[in-house]
mmCIF file of N, CA and C in Angstrom:
data_model
loop_
_atom_site.group_PDB
_atom_site.id
_atom_site.type_symbol
_atom_site.label_atom_id
_atom_site.label_comp_id
_atom_site.label_asym_id
_atom_site.label_seq_id
_atom_site.Cartn_x
_atom_site.Cartn_y
_atom_site.Cartn_z
ATOM 1 N N UNK A 6 18.338 15.220 1.784
ATOM 2 C CA UNK A 6 16.125 14.562 2.217
ATOM 3 C C UNK A 6 16.007 14.734 3.865
ATOM 4 N N UNK A 7 15.567 15.211 4.039
ATOM 5 C CA UNK A 7 15.603 14.710 5.779
ATOM 6 C C UNK A 7 14.892 13.649 6.657
ATOM 7 N N UNK A 8 15.205 13.288 8.013
ATOM 8 C CA UNK A 8 14.526 12.379 8.100
ATOM 9 C C UNK A 8 12.338 13.352 9.076
ATOM 10 N N UNK A 9 12.804 14.022 8.841
ATOM 11 C CA UNK A 9 11.440 14.568 9.444
ATOM 12 C C UNK A 9 10.742 14.770 8.110
ATOM 13 N N UNK A 10 11.598 14.975 6.709
ATOM 14 C CA UNK A 10 10.288 15.149 5.403
ATOM 15 C C UNK A 10 9.894 13.716 5.346
ATOM 16 N N UNK A 11 10.708 12.533 5.219
ATOM 17 C CA UNK A 11 10.484 10.307 4.732
ATOM 18 C C UNK A 11 9.056 11.228 6.045
ATOM 19 N N UNK A 12 9.231 11.111 6.947
ATOM 20 C CA UNK A 12 7.427 10.991 8.553
ATOM 21 C C UNK A 12 6.655 11.221 7.580
ATOM 22 N N UNK A 13 7.162 13.025 7.890
ATOM 23 C CA UNK A 13 5.830 13.645 7.552
ATOM 24 C C UNK A 13 5.552 13.623 5.969
ATOM 25 N N UNK A 14 6.475 12.695 4.980
ATOM 26 C CA UNK A 14 5.329 11.544 4.044
ATOM 27 C C UNK A 14 4.751 10.643 3.073
ATOM 28 N N UNK A 15 5.252 10.464 4.276
ATOM 29 C CA UNK A 15 4.876 8.509 5.133
ATOM 30 C C UNK A 15 3.519 9.328 4.898
ATOM 31 N N UNK A 16 3.223 9.884 6.202
ATOM 32 C CA UNK A 16 1.726 10.651 6.996
ATOM 33 C C UNK A 16 0.854 11.433 6.549
ATOM 34 N N UNK A 17 1.295 11.950 6.301
ATOM 35 C CA UNK A 17 0.424 13.486 5.050
ATOM 36 C C UNK A 17 1.344 13.305 3.692
ATOM 37 N N UNK A 18 1.513 13.447 2.859
ATOM 38 C CA UNK A 18 1.754 13.807 1.202
ATOM 39 C C UNK A 18 2.603 15.018 1.277
ATOM 40 N N UNK A 19 0.968 15.349 1.301
ATOM 41 C CA UNK A 19 0.555 16.991 0.963
ATOM 42 C C UNK A 19 2.242 17.889 1.581
ATOM 43 N N UNK A 20 2.438 18.066 2.930
ATOM 44 C CA UNK A 20 2.448 19.268 3.382
ATOM 45 C C UNK A 20 4.178 18.288 3.419
ATOM 46 N N UNK A 21 4.630 17.643 3.098
ATOM 47 C CA UNK A 21 5.740 16.848 3.239
ATOM 48 C C UNK A 21 6.812 17.952 1.636
ATOM 49 N N UNK A 22 5.872 18.359 0.920
ATOM 50 C CA UNK A 22 6.229 18.738 -0.346
ATOM 51 C C UNK A 22 5.364 19.703 -0.776
ATOM 52 N N UNK A 23 5.461 20.730 0.582
ATOM 53 C CA UNK A 23 4.633 22.062 0.305
ATOM 54 C C UNK A 23 5.789 23.046 0.055
ATOM 55 N N UNK A 24 7.538 23.054 0.901
ATOM 56 C CA UNK A 24 8.229 23.798 0.233
ATOM 57 C C UNK A 24 9.167 23.690 -1.693
ATOM 58 N N UNK A 25 8.103 22.800 -2.724
ATOM 59 C CA UNK A 25 8.552 22.158 -3.766
ATOM 60 C C UNK A 25 8.016 22.817 -4.750
ATOM 61 N N UNK A 26 6.551 23.449 -4.372
ATOM 62 C CA UNK A 26 6.001 24.339 -5.236
ATOM 63 C C UNK A 26 4.558 23.919 -5.087
ATOM 64 N N UNK A 27 3.723 25.079 -6.112
ATOM 65 C CA UNK A 27 2.319 24.849 -5.921
ATOM 66 C C UNK A 27 1.960 23.229 -6.551
ATOM 67 N N UNK A 28 2.476 23.026 -7.366
ATOM 68 C CA UNK A 28 2.445 22.001 -8.558
ATOM 69 C C UNK A 28 3.069 20.622 -8.234
ATOM 70 N N UNK A 29 3.813 20.654 -7.274
ATOM 71 C CA UNK A 29 3.716 19.335 -7.007
ATOM 72 C C UNK A 29 3.583 19.639 -5.264
ATOM 73 N N UNK A 30 2.496 19.767 -4.622
ATOM 74 C CA UNK A 30 1.289 19.853 -3.802
ATOM 75 C C UNK A 30 0.104 19.404 -4.655
ATOM 76 N N UNK A 31 -0.022 19.618 -5.571
ATOM 77 C CA UNK A 31 -1.935 19.773 -5.787
ATOM 78 C C UNK A 31 -1.469 17.828 -6.426
ATOM 79 N N UNK A 32 -0.343 17.636 -6.641
ATOM 80 C CA UNK A 32 0.318 16.410 -7.440
ATOM 81 C C UNK A 32 -0.516 15.454 -6.254
ATOM 82 N N UNK A 33 0.586 15.965 -5.858
ATOM 83 C CA UNK A 33 0.998 14.975 -4.095
ATOM 84 C C UNK A 33 -0.968 14.381 -3.811
ATOM 85 N N UNK A 34 -0.992 15.955 -3.881
ATOM 86 C CA UNK A 34 -2.877 15.510 -3.791
ATOM 87 C C UNK A 34 -3.698 15.298 -4.003
ATOM 88 N N UNK A 35 -3.799 15.096 -5.552
ATOM 89 C CA UNK A 35 -5.196 14.489 -6.123
ATOM 90 C C UNK A 35 -4.942 12.775 -5.252
ATOM 91 N N UNK A 36 -2.992 12.337 -6.104
ATOM 92 C CA UNK A 36 -2.730 11.306 -6.012
ATOM 93 C C UNK A 36 -3.234 10.072 -4.111
ATOM 94 N N UNK A 37 -3.540 11.507 -3.326
ATOM 95 C CA UNK A 37 -3.271 10.942 -2.518
ATOM 96 C C UNK A 37 -4.532 11.063 -2.030
ATOM 97 N N UNK A 38 -5.573 11.865 -2.693
ATOM 98 C CA UNK A 38 -6.842 11.564 -2.643
ATOM 99 C C UNK A 38 -7.978 10.232 -3.564
ATOM 100 N N UNK A 39 -6.454 9.633 -3.665
ATOM 101 C CA UNK A 39 -6.684 9.090 -5.201
ATOM 102 C C UNK A 39 -6.476 7.464 -4.451
ATOM 103 N N UNK A 40 -5.477 7.265 -3.415
ATOM 104 C CA UNK A 40 -4.643 6.244 -1.883
ATOM 105 C C UNK A 40 -3.500 6.946 -2.100
ATOM 106 N N UNK A 41 -3.225 6.272 -0.322
ATOM 107 C CA UNK A 41 -2.221 6.709 0.291
ATOM 108 C C UNK A 41 -1.816 5.539 -0.254
ATOM 109 N N UNK A 42 -0.881 4.775 -1.564
ATOM 110 C CA UNK A 42 0.498 4.541 -1.377
ATOM 111 C C UNK A 42 0.510 5.574 -2.527
ATOM 112 N N UNK A 43 -0.139 5.731 -3.817
ATOM 113 C CA UNK A 43 0.426 6.987 -5.139
ATOM 114 C C UNK A 43 0.759 8.081 -4.252
ATOM 115 N N UNK A 44 0.023 8.199 -2.887
ATOM 116 C CA UNK A 44 0.806 10.066 -2.786
ATOM 117 C C UNK A 44 2.116 9.686 -2.007
ATOM 118 N N UNK A 45 2.306 8.455 -0.916
ATOM 119 C CA UNK A 45 3.620 8.603 -0.572
ATOM 120 C C UNK A 45 4.670 8.005 -1.707
ATOM 121 N N UNK A 46 4.258 7.425 -2.406
ATOM 122 C CA UNK A 46 5.254 7.405 -3.775
ATOM 123 C C UNK A 46 5.715 8.743 -3.835
ATOM 124 N N UNK A 47 5.017 9.696 -4.904
ATOM 125 C CA UNK A 47 5.099 10.635 -5.550
ATOM 126 C C UNK A 47 5.873 11.402 -4.672
ATOM 127 N N UNK A 48 5.519 11.387 -3.443
ATOM 128 C CA UNK A 48 5.426 12.134 -2.674
ATOM 129 C C UNK A 48 7.260 12.382 -2.294
ATOM 130 N N UNK A 49 7.431 10.867 -2.152
ATOM 131 C CA UNK A 49 9.115 9.933 -1.381
ATOM 132 C C UNK A 49 10.280 10.784 -3.413
ATOM 133 N N UNK A 50 9.217 10.671 -4.042
ATOM 134 C CA UNK A 50 10.026 10.835 -5.401
ATOM 135 C C UNK A 50 10.177 11.995 -5.829
ATOM 136 N N UNK A 51 9.724 13.231 -5.669
ATOM 137 C CA UNK A 51 9.464 14.813 -5.428
ATOM 138 C C UNK A 51 10.701 15.222 -4.776
ATOM 139 N N UNK A 52 10.759 14.091 -3.183
ATOM 140 C CA UNK A 52 12.035 14.766 -2.292
ATOM 141 C C UNK A 52 12.828 14.313 -3.052
ATOM 142 N N UNK A 53 12.847 12.914 -3.298
ATOM 143 C CA UNK A 53 13.862 12.663 -4.158
ATOM 144 C C UNK A 53 14.783 13.265 -5.047
ATOM 145 N N UNK A 54 14.311 14.259 -5.344
ATOM 146 C CA UNK A 54 14.589 14.699 -7.310
ATOM 147 C C UNK A 54 16.583 15.569 -6.798
ATOM 148 N N UNK A 55 17.116 15.112 -7.433
ATOM 149 C CA UNK A 55 18.260 15.728 -7.606
ATOM 150 C C UNK A 55 18.214 17.118 -7.473
ATOM 151 N N UNK A 56 17.656 17.973 -8.636
ATOM 152 C CA UNK A 56 16.636 18.807 -9.622
ATOM 153 C C UNK A 56 16.778 20.002 -8.798
ATOM 154 N N UNK A 57 16.714 19.636 -7.508
ATOM 155 C CA UNK A 57 15.966 21.081 -6.781
ATOM 156 C C UNK A 57 16.282 20.664 -5.297
#
């Protein structure tokens, strides 16, 4: 996880997970619409997942 992805996850979470698949982008976007904090947390969790 690079520093650029982390900064992007903080400022615009859906854009930071664009390489992880359409489902991830959709989930993060919906959480981001509900509130900034849930979107950021979801984006950081998806970016920090060692499986992908």
